Structures are given as C-alpha cells and as structure tokens.
Coordinates of C-alpha atoms and ligand atoms in Angstrom, one line a residue:
X27 CA -54.2 183.9 259.8
X28 CA -54.6 187.2 258.0
X29 CA -56.2 186.7 254.3
X30 CA -53.4 186.2 251.6
X31 CA -53.2 188.8 249.3
X32 CA -53.7 186.9 245.7
X33 CA -52.4 190.0 243.5
X34 CA -48.9 188.9 244.9
X35 CA -48.4 185.8 242.9
X36 CA -48.0 185.2 239.1
X37 CA -49.9 182.2 237.5
X38 CA -47.3 179.8 238.9
X39 CA -47.2 181.2 242.5
X40 CA -51.0 180.8 242.7
X41 CA -51.1 177.6 241.6
X42 CA -48.3 176.6 244.3
X43 CA -50.8 178.4 246.7
X44 CA -53.6 176.3 245.8
X45 CA -51.7 173.1 245.9
X46 CA -50.8 173.9 249.5
X47 CA -54.5 174.0 250.4
X48 CA -55.3 170.9 248.5
X49 CA -56.6 172.7 245.6
X50 CA -56.1 172.2 242.1
X51 CA -53.9 173.9 239.4
X52 CA -56.7 174.6 237.2
X53 CA -58.6 176.3 240.1
X54 CA -55.8 178.6 240.6
X55 CA -55.9 179.5 236.6
X56 CA -60.0 180.1 236.9
X57 CA -59.2 182.3 239.7
X58 CA -56.0 184.1 237.9
X59 CA -58.3 184.7 234.9
X60 CA -61.1 186.2 236.7
X61 CA -59.0 188.7 238.4
X62 CA -56.8 189.8 235.5
X63 CA -58.9 189.4 232.4
X64 CA -61.8 190.5 233.9
X65 CA -61.1 192.6 237.2
X66 CA -63.4 190.7 239.3
X67 CA -62.4 191.4 242.9
X68 CA -65.1 189.4 244.7
X69 CA -64.7 185.5 244.7
X70 CA -68.5 185.5 245.0
X71 CA -68.8 186.7 241.7
X72 CA -66.5 184.1 240.3
X73 CA -69.4 182.1 239.1
X74 CA -67.6 179.2 237.7
X75 CA -66.2 178.3 240.8
X76 CA -67.7 176.0 243.3
X77 CA -69.5 177.3 246.2
X78 CA -67.5 175.7 248.9
X79 CA -64.1 176.9 247.0
X80 CA -65.4 180.6 246.8
X81 CA -66.7 180.4 250.6
X82 CA -63.0 179.3 251.6
X83 CA -61.6 181.9 249.7
X84 CA -63.6 184.6 251.0
X85 CA -62.0 183.8 254.4
X86 CA -58.6 182.7 253.3
X87 CA -57.9 185.3 250.6
X88 CA -58.4 189.1 249.0
X89 CA -57.3 191.3 246.3
X90 CA -56.0 194.4 248.1
X91 CA -56.5 197.6 245.9
X92 CA -54.2 200.5 246.6
X93 CA -56.1 203.4 247.9
X94 CA -56.4 206.8 245.3
X95 CA -54.9 209.7 246.7
X96 CA -55.1 211.9 243.7
X97 CA -56.5 211.1 240.4
X98 CA -55.9 213.7 237.3
X99 CA -57.3 213.4 233.6
X100 CA -55.8 215.7 231.2
X101 CA -57.2 217.1 228.2
X102 CA -55.4 214.9 226.0
X103 CA -56.6 211.8 228.0
X104 CA -53.5 211.2 229.8
X105 CA -54.3 210.1 233.6
X106 CA -52.3 210.0 236.3
X107 CA -52.7 208.4 239.7
X108 CA -51.1 209.1 242.9
X109 CA -51.6 205.7 245.2
X110 CA -51.1 205.3 248.8
X111 CA -48.9 202.8 249.6
X112 CA -48.9 203.3 253.5
X113 CA -46.8 204.8 256.3
X114 CA -46.8 208.5 254.3
X115 CA -45.5 206.8 250.9
X116 CA -46.8 207.5 247.5
X117 CA -46.3 206.3 244.0
X118 CA -47.4 207.7 240.7
X119 CA -48.7 205.4 237.9
X120 CA -49.7 207.2 234.4
X121 CA -51.6 206.4 231.6
X122 CA -50.7 207.6 228.3
X123 CA -53.1 207.1 225.3
X124 CA -51.7 207.6 221.6
X125 CA -53.1 206.6 218.3
X126 CA -51.3 203.2 218.0
X127 CA -51.2 202.2 222.0
X128 CA -52.0 202.8 225.4
X129 CA -48.8 202.9 227.9
X130 CA -48.9 202.5 231.5
X131 CA -46.1 203.8 233.2
X132 CA -45.7 202.0 236.4
X133 CA -43.5 202.3 239.6
X134 CA -41.2 200.1 241.3
X135 CA -40.0 201.6 244.5
X136 CA -41.3 204.3 246.9
X137 CA -38.4 206.9 246.3
X138 CA -35.3 205.7 244.9
X139 CA -31.6 205.4 246.1
X140 CA -29.8 206.0 242.7
X141 CA -29.9 209.8 243.7
X142 CA -29.6 210.8 239.7
X143 CA -28.9 214.4 239.9
X144 CA -31.9 215.5 237.3
X145 CA -34.5 213.4 239.3
X146 CA -36.8 214.2 241.4
X147 CA -37.7 210.8 242.9
X148 CA -33.9 210.5 243.4
X149 CA -33.9 213.8 245.3
X150 CA -36.8 212.2 247.7
X151 CA -34.2 209.5 248.6
X152 CA -35.3 205.5 249.3
X153 CA -38.1 204.5 251.2
X154 CA -38.9 201.1 250.2
X155 CA -39.1 198.5 247.5
X156 CA -43.0 197.8 246.3
X157 CA -43.9 194.4 246.6
X158 CA -45.1 192.2 243.7
X159 CA -48.8 193.2 244.5
X160 CA -48.1 196.7 244.6
X161 CA -46.6 197.0 241.2
X162 CA -49.2 194.7 239.6
X163 CA -52.3 196.6 241.5
X164 CA -51.2 199.5 239.4
X165 CA -51.9 197.7 236.1
X166 CA -54.9 195.9 237.7
X167 CA -56.3 198.8 238.9
X168 CA -55.7 201.5 235.9
X169 CA -56.6 198.5 233.4
X170 CA -60.2 198.1 234.5
X171 CA -60.6 201.8 235.6
X172 CA -59.7 202.7 231.8
X173 CA -62.1 199.6 230.5
X174 CA -64.8 201.6 232.3
X175 CA -64.1 205.3 231.3
X176 CA -63.1 204.4 227.6
X177 CA -66.2 202.6 227.6
X178 CA -64.6 199.2 225.9
X179 CA -66.5 196.4 225.0
X180 CA -66.1 193.0 227.3
X181 CA -62.4 191.8 226.1
X182 CA -61.3 194.6 225.0
X183 CA -58.3 195.6 226.5
X184 CA -57.4 199.0 227.7
X185 CA -53.6 199.2 227.9
X186 CA -51.6 197.7 225.2
X187 CA -47.9 198.7 226.7
X188 CA -46.3 198.8 230.2
X189 CA -43.2 201.0 231.0
X190 CA -41.4 200.4 234.2
X191 CA -40.6 204.2 234.1
X192 CA -42.2 205.3 237.0
X193 CA -40.8 206.0 240.5
X194 CA -37.7 203.8 241.7
X195 CA -35.3 201.7 240.1
X196 CA -37.2 198.2 238.8
X197 CA -33.6 196.2 238.8
X198 CA -33.0 197.2 242.5
X199 CA -36.0 195.6 243.2
X200 CA -35.5 192.4 240.9
X201 CA -37.1 189.8 243.1
X202 CA -40.7 191.8 243.0
X203 CA -40.7 192.8 239.6
X204 CA -40.2 189.6 237.9
X205 CA -43.4 187.9 239.2
X206 CA -45.2 191.1 238.3
X207 CA -43.5 190.8 234.7
X208 CA -44.6 187.6 234.4
X209 CA -48.3 188.1 235.3
X210 CA -48.1 191.0 232.7
X211 CA -47.0 188.7 229.9
X212 CA -49.2 185.5 230.8
X213 CA -52.1 185.1 228.5
X214 CA -54.3 184.0 231.5
X215 CA -53.3 187.5 232.8
X216 CA -53.0 190.6 230.7
X217 CA -51.6 188.9 227.3
X218 CA -48.8 191.5 227.0
X219 CA -46.1 190.6 224.4
X220 CA -42.6 190.8 225.6
X221 CA -42.2 193.7 223.1
X222 CA -44.6 195.6 224.7
X223 CA -43.6 195.3 228.2
X224 CA -40.3 197.6 228.9
X225 CA -38.0 197.6 232.0
X226 CA -36.1 201.0 232.4
X227 CA -32.8 201.1 234.2
X228 CA -30.0 203.2 235.3
X229 CA -27.6 200.2 234.7
X230 CA -27.8 197.8 237.2
X231 CA -25.2 195.3 235.1
X232 CA -25.9 192.2 237.0
X233 CA -29.4 192.3 237.1
X234 CA -29.5 193.1 233.4
X235 CA -27.9 189.6 232.9
X236 CA -30.6 187.9 235.2
X237 CA -33.4 189.9 233.4
X238 CA -32.2 188.6 230.2
X239 CA -32.2 184.6 231.8
X240 CA -35.2 185.1 233.6
X241 CA -37.9 187.5 231.6
X242 CA -36.4 188.8 228.6
X243 CA -38.6 192.2 227.8
X244 CA -38.0 195.2 226.0
X245 CA -34.7 197.0 227.7
X246 CA -34.1 201.0 227.8
X247 CA -31.0 202.2 229.6
X248 CA -31.0 205.7 230.9
X249 CA -27.8 206.7 229.5
X250 CA -27.5 210.9 229.8
X251 CA -24.1 210.9 229.1
X252 CA -21.5 209.9 226.5
X253 CA -18.3 209.6 228.8
X254 CA -17.7 208.1 232.6
X255 CA -16.8 211.4 233.5
X256 CA -20.0 213.1 233.0
X257 CA -22.3 210.0 233.9
X258 CA -20.4 209.7 237.1
X259 CA -21.8 213.1 238.1
X260 CA -25.2 212.6 236.5
X261 CA -25.7 209.1 237.4
X262 CA -24.0 208.0 240.2
X263 CA -24.3 204.4 239.7
X264 CA -22.2 204.7 236.9
X265 CA -19.0 204.7 239.4
X266 CA -20.0 201.5 240.1
X267 CA -20.8 199.8 236.8
X268 CA -18.9 202.4 234.2
X269 CA -19.8 202.7 230.6
X270 CA -17.5 200.1 229.3
X271 CA -19.5 197.3 231.5
X272 CA -23.0 198.8 230.6
X273 CA -22.6 198.7 227.3
X274 CA -21.3 195.0 227.3
X275 CA -24.2 194.2 229.3
X276 CA -26.2 195.6 226.5
X277 CA -24.7 193.5 224.0
X278 CA -25.3 190.4 226.3
X279 CA -28.8 191.4 226.5
X280 CA -29.4 191.6 222.7
X281 CA -29.0 187.9 222.5
X282 CA -31.9 187.4 224.5
X283 CA -34.2 190.6 224.1
X284 CA -37.5 190.4 222.5
X285 CA -36.7 193.6 220.5
X286 CA -33.4 193.7 218.2
X287 CA -32.4 197.2 219.8
X288 CA -31.5 198.9 223.1
X289 CA -33.6 202.1 223.7
X290 CA -31.3 204.9 225.4
X291 CA -33.0 207.3 227.2
X292 CA -30.9 210.7 227.4
X293 CA -32.3 213.5 229.7
X294 CA -31.3 217.0 227.9
X295 CA -29.9 219.2 230.3
X296 CA -29.2 222.8 229.3
X297 CA -25.1 223.4 229.1
X298 CA -24.5 220.0 230.7
X299 CA -25.0 217.1 228.3
X300 CA -26.4 218.8 225.2
X301 CA -23.6 220.2 223.2
X302 CA -23.0 218.8 219.8
X303 CA -19.6 217.4 220.8
X304 CA -21.7 214.9 223.2
X305 CA -23.8 213.9 220.6
X306 CA -20.5 213.0 218.4
X307 CA -19.1 211.2 221.5
X308 CA -22.6 209.0 221.5
X309 CA -22.0 208.4 217.9
X310 CA -18.5 207.3 218.4
X311 CA -19.4 205.0 221.5
X312 CA -22.4 203.1 220.1
X313 CA -22.0 203.1 216.1
X314 CA -21.3 199.9 215.0
X315 CA -21.5 198.4 218.3
X316 CA -25.1 198.5 219.9
X317 CA -28.4 198.3 217.4
X318 CA -30.1 200.9 219.6
X319 CA -32.7 204.1 219.3
X320 CA -32.2 207.2 221.1
X321 CA -35.2 208.7 223.2
X322 CA -34.3 212.4 224.3
X323 CA -36.3 213.6 227.3
X324 CA -36.8 217.3 227.5
X325 CA -36.0 217.4 231.4
X326 CA -38.5 218.3 233.7
X327 CA -37.1 221.0 236.2
X328 CA -37.8 220.6 240.0
X329 CA -37.0 222.8 242.8
X330 CA -33.2 222.8 243.9
X331 CA -31.9 220.6 241.2
X332 CA -30.0 223.5 239.6
X333 CA -30.5 222.3 236.2
X334 CA -32.6 223.7 233.2
X335 CA -34.2 222.4 230.1
X336 CA -32.1 222.3 226.7
X337 CA -33.8 225.0 224.5
X338 CA -35.7 223.2 221.8
X339 CA -33.1 224.3 218.9
X340 CA -30.4 222.8 221.0
X341 CA -32.2 219.6 221.2
X342 CA -32.9 219.6 217.9
X343 CA -29.3 220.2 216.7
X344 CA -28.3 217.0 219.2
X345 CA -31.0 215.0 217.6
X346 CA -29.9 215.7 213.8
X347 CA -26.2 214.6 214.8
X348 CA -27.7 211.4 215.8
X349 CA -29.8 211.0 213.2
X350 CA -27.0 211.7 210.2
X351 CA -25.5 208.9 212.0
X352 CA -28.1 206.6 211.1
X353 CA -29.8 206.2 214.8
X354 CA -33.4 206.5 215.1
X355 CA -34.0 209.3 217.4
X356 CA -37.0 210.9 218.9
X357 CA -37.7 213.7 221.3
X358 CA -40.1 212.6 223.9
X359 CA -43.4 214.4 223.4
X360 CA -45.0 216.6 226.1
X361 CA -48.3 215.0 227.6
X362 CA -51.0 215.8 230.1
X363 CA -49.3 219.3 230.6
X364 CA -52.6 220.5 231.9
X365 CA -52.6 218.5 234.8
X366 CA -49.5 218.8 236.9
X367 CA -45.8 218.8 237.6
X368 CA -43.6 216.3 236.1
X369 CA -43.2 212.6 236.5
X370 CA -41.8 211.9 240.4
X371 CA -42.9 215.7 241.6
X372 CA -46.3 214.9 242.7
X373 CA -45.2 212.2 245.1
X374 CA -43.0 214.5 246.6
X375 CA -45.1 217.6 247.1
X376 CA -48.0 215.5 248.6
X377 CA -45.9 213.6 250.9
X378 CA -46.3 216.0 254.0
X379 CA -50.0 215.5 253.6
X380 CA -50.1 211.7 253.6
X381 CA -48.0 211.8 256.8
X382 CA -50.6 213.7 258.5
X383 CA -53.5 211.2 257.3
X384 CA -54.8 208.8 259.6
X385 CA -54.0 205.2 258.8
X386 CA -54.2 203.5 255.5
X387 CA -57.7 203.0 253.8
X388 CA -59.2 199.4 254.2
X389 CA -59.2 196.6 251.4
X390 CA -61.8 197.6 248.7
X391 CA -63.7 194.9 246.9
X392 CA -64.3 196.9 243.8
X393 CA -62.1 197.6 240.7
X394 CA -61.1 200.9 240.8
X395 CA -61.2 201.9 244.3
X396 CA -63.1 205.0 244.7
X397 CA -61.6 206.5 247.8
X398 CA -60.0 209.8 246.3
X399 CA -58.4 212.4 248.2
X400 CA -58.8 215.5 246.6
X401 CA -55.6 217.0 247.0
X402 CA -53.8 220.7 245.7
X403 CA -51.3 220.4 243.2
X404 CA -48.8 223.2 242.3
X405 CA -48.3 223.5 238.5
X406 CA -44.5 223.6 238.1
X407 CA -43.9 222.9 234.4
X408 CA -45.5 220.4 231.8
X409 CA -45.2 216.6 232.2
X410 CA -43.3 215.0 229.5
X411 CA -43.9 211.0 229.1
X412 CA -42.5 208.4 227.2
X413 CA -44.1 208.5 223.9
X414 CA -42.3 207.5 221.1
X415 CA -41.0 204.5 222.7
X416 CA -41.6 201.7 219.3
Ligands
SAH29 N1 -35.1 204.1 237.4 C1 -35.3 203.9 236.1 C2 -36.5 204.0 235.5 C3 -37.6 205.4 236.0 S1 -37.1 206.7 235.7 C4 -34.5 204.7 235.4 O1 -33.5 205.5 235.7 O2 -34.3 204.4 233.9 C5 -37.9 207.0 233.9 C6 -36.7 208.0 232.9 O3 -37.3 209.2 233.4 C7 -35.5 207.6 233.2 O4 -34.7 207.6 232.0 C8 -35.1 209.3 233.8 O5 -33.8 209.4 233.6 C9 -35.8 209.9 233.3 N2 -35.9 211.2 234.3 C10 -36.0 211.3 235.4 N3 -35.8 212.3 236.0 C11 -36.2 213.2 235.1 C12 -36.6 214.8 235.2 N4 -36.8 215.5 236.0 N5 -36.9 214.9 233.7 C13 -36.8 214.4 232.4 N6 -36.6 212.8 232.9 C14 -36.6 212.2 234.1
SF4_30 FE1 -33.5 206.6 240.0 FE2 -34.3 206.4 237.5 FE3 -34.5 208.7 238.9 FE4 -32.0 207.6 238.7 S1 -33.6 208.3 236.9 S2 -32.9 208.4 240.5 S3 -32.5 205.5 238.9 S4 -35.9 206.8 239.3

C-alpha cells in the first residue's frame, strides 16, 4: 500500500486515521502539531513519539510538499510561488506582508470553470479541483519558508491571515476546502482566528449557506456589477444565482459570520462597470440591507481580455460615491509590481513549459522544498493583491 499523505487530514481526520490503525487520539494530535506548528516533515524528528510509532509512520505515511516551479521575491517583500500540481497544472500562492499583518493568498483549483470575463484564470478554463492536501500544502510550505527567510524566533508565526483568493472558485471545491480551513483555524494547527481567514466567492449560493453551517469564516463576494444584466455578462454564474438570491445568502451568512460585514470585491473595468451611475446603483442595492465594505480592485489586464483598467480619477470618483453613502471603501493597493504579471497570469504563461517537463518531482522531506526551476516571466502589468481587506 502506498504511504498516506497526512496533509489531507484535519485533526479529526488524523485522529480517525490513527484510530483505524490502532493508535491513540493524542498521538494524532502530537503529529498534527509537529507538522503544522513546527513544520517538521520527517517523522524521525518527531522526538516525543515512541520509536516504534516513528518507524511505522516512516513506512505508512508521508508529508508531500508541492514542487516549486518558480519563486519570485519583490522589493516590497511580496513573495509569489508557482507550485506544480502535476499533469501540466500549476497554481499560484502569494505572500503579502503589511504593517499589521502578513496575508497568504491561496489557490483552490487548477483553473476555474466560472469563466468571469475579466479573469485570466477563468480564461484558462477548468482543469481540476485541488485536494485538501494541495490547498493546505500552500500554507504549510509558505509559513515555514517565510519563518526562515524572515528570521523569526521559535514559536513566532509568519502568516496571520489567509485569503482564498488565488486561482479557482473555493466554493466549487467545497469538500476539499473545509478540512483545509479547519486546519488553518485549529489551535493545534495554524491557530488563525475565523476573522482572519477569508473565503472569496463569485456567488455559489447553496455553498455560502453550507459554509455558514460547517465552518463560518470571513466572506468576500466578488460582485463586480450592480445589476443582473451587467453581472450576467461579467460573472456568468449570475445567470444561475442572480443578485437577489446572492444578497439573500449574504444576509443569512451574516447571522453566523465571525465578522459583522461582508466584503464586496469590485473589479474596476474602464467604461464597463465604473460609471457614477453604477456606484449609485450599488448604494441603492445595498444601503440599509447588508452591512458591507467595498474593495475596489484595479483590473489587471491580460491579452485577449478586450478590457482595460479604469483610470485613477474614475476609480476615485466611484469610491467617493460609496464613501459619501457611508460604505467603508478601499482601493486595493498594488503590490509586488517588480516581480511579474497579475494574479492568474503567471500560471498560464508557464503552462506549456510544464507540459514539456518530465514527471513530477518526488516527495520532499524538508519544508520548504528547494526544487526551483527558473523560468522567464513576461512582465505585463503591476500585480494588484488584496491589501486593505480588514
Ligand atoms: N473565485 C473566487 C476567488 C478567486 S478570484 C472569486 O471570484 O471570488 C479573487 C479576486 O480577484 C476576485 O474578486 C476576482 O474577481 C478578482 N480578479 C480576477 N481577475 C482579475 C483581474 N484580471 N484583475 C483584477 N481582479 C481580478
Ligand atoms: Fe473563477 Fe474567481 Fe476567476 Fe471568476 S474571478 S473565473 S470565479 S477565479
């Protein structure tokens, strides 16, 4: 039997797996802490486990890190990894340091089936869902890589916030997402508070309700339009779950949410959704209905999108209308602009090269892995990443 990748389990899952092999729950907890609190990948180093248990784990289990295809470090401290998830697929993970927090942007799928018009991940199409292990490995590898590179003392954590805003629609990969979220929240894991873990969705209404019941965390909704006609065009999922249903789901979510507001993301597209009238429609739609904050995202252009970023003045005027109506509104900052193109573009750029590469690299026993394959990246536009989320 091939060894079991323990990164696929939340703590309860690991307890079950240990129990199925006649091992006690507290042993599972010890192993979970070694993995996620200390980043230890080699069972031989888990010094408070009995030697026979370590020997069994060596044969029966493994911690499989994702091979790194590229790692880029910006002058502003932003770090971006491109991880190989096999069969020609790659996903991005981004570390974004700020004064009050360090945020990790995590991917949930290779590609995306939602086909939003302004999104380069959507333009790539859907390849497959990531596994729980692949979602969590992004945090595991980034956390311990950054502890080392930031020179943190033992016990200090590098990452304070996680946003599921990388590639893919997290609520279309629900069963893999939830155990990964639970490990992020677990005090024996990463110990992140529910307010500091954000799931971003284009509006998968039934799954918003399930998340509220199973694992309420902060919710960001990619709105991008103030009416159904425009949203049908920009976010095709709107044809299935129109605005009225989406906003009802947001209201229901707020009953369980760890924060008392929803964050609405709104990608600013020149001449498409950025007129003062659109801002006024948003006010009309949401005021007195949903406690919310707006995060205006300058569009990151990519080839063949046929779209352009709104000019700064137009964004400022749009933001002002929302602010005047009493909505907390931020324009997302540009980060890591010296390292490469915008979120979602890098993976598409290297896809051909990965497909030509021979089989997947083997399991690494160290965190982080050092298998970095240098690639050339075309610089297209500044990267805009999710600042100002609080
Ligand atoms: N699928 C989820 C999460 C990933 S996308 C969602 O759609 O919410 C994360 C955020 O980046 C979303 O708000 C998305 O609309 C936005 N985004 C996608 N492509 C973009 C682009 N080219 N420029 C700016 N923001 C973009
Ligand atoms: Fe998928 Fe989100 Fe991109 Fe839409 S914006 S295609 S849901 S990743």
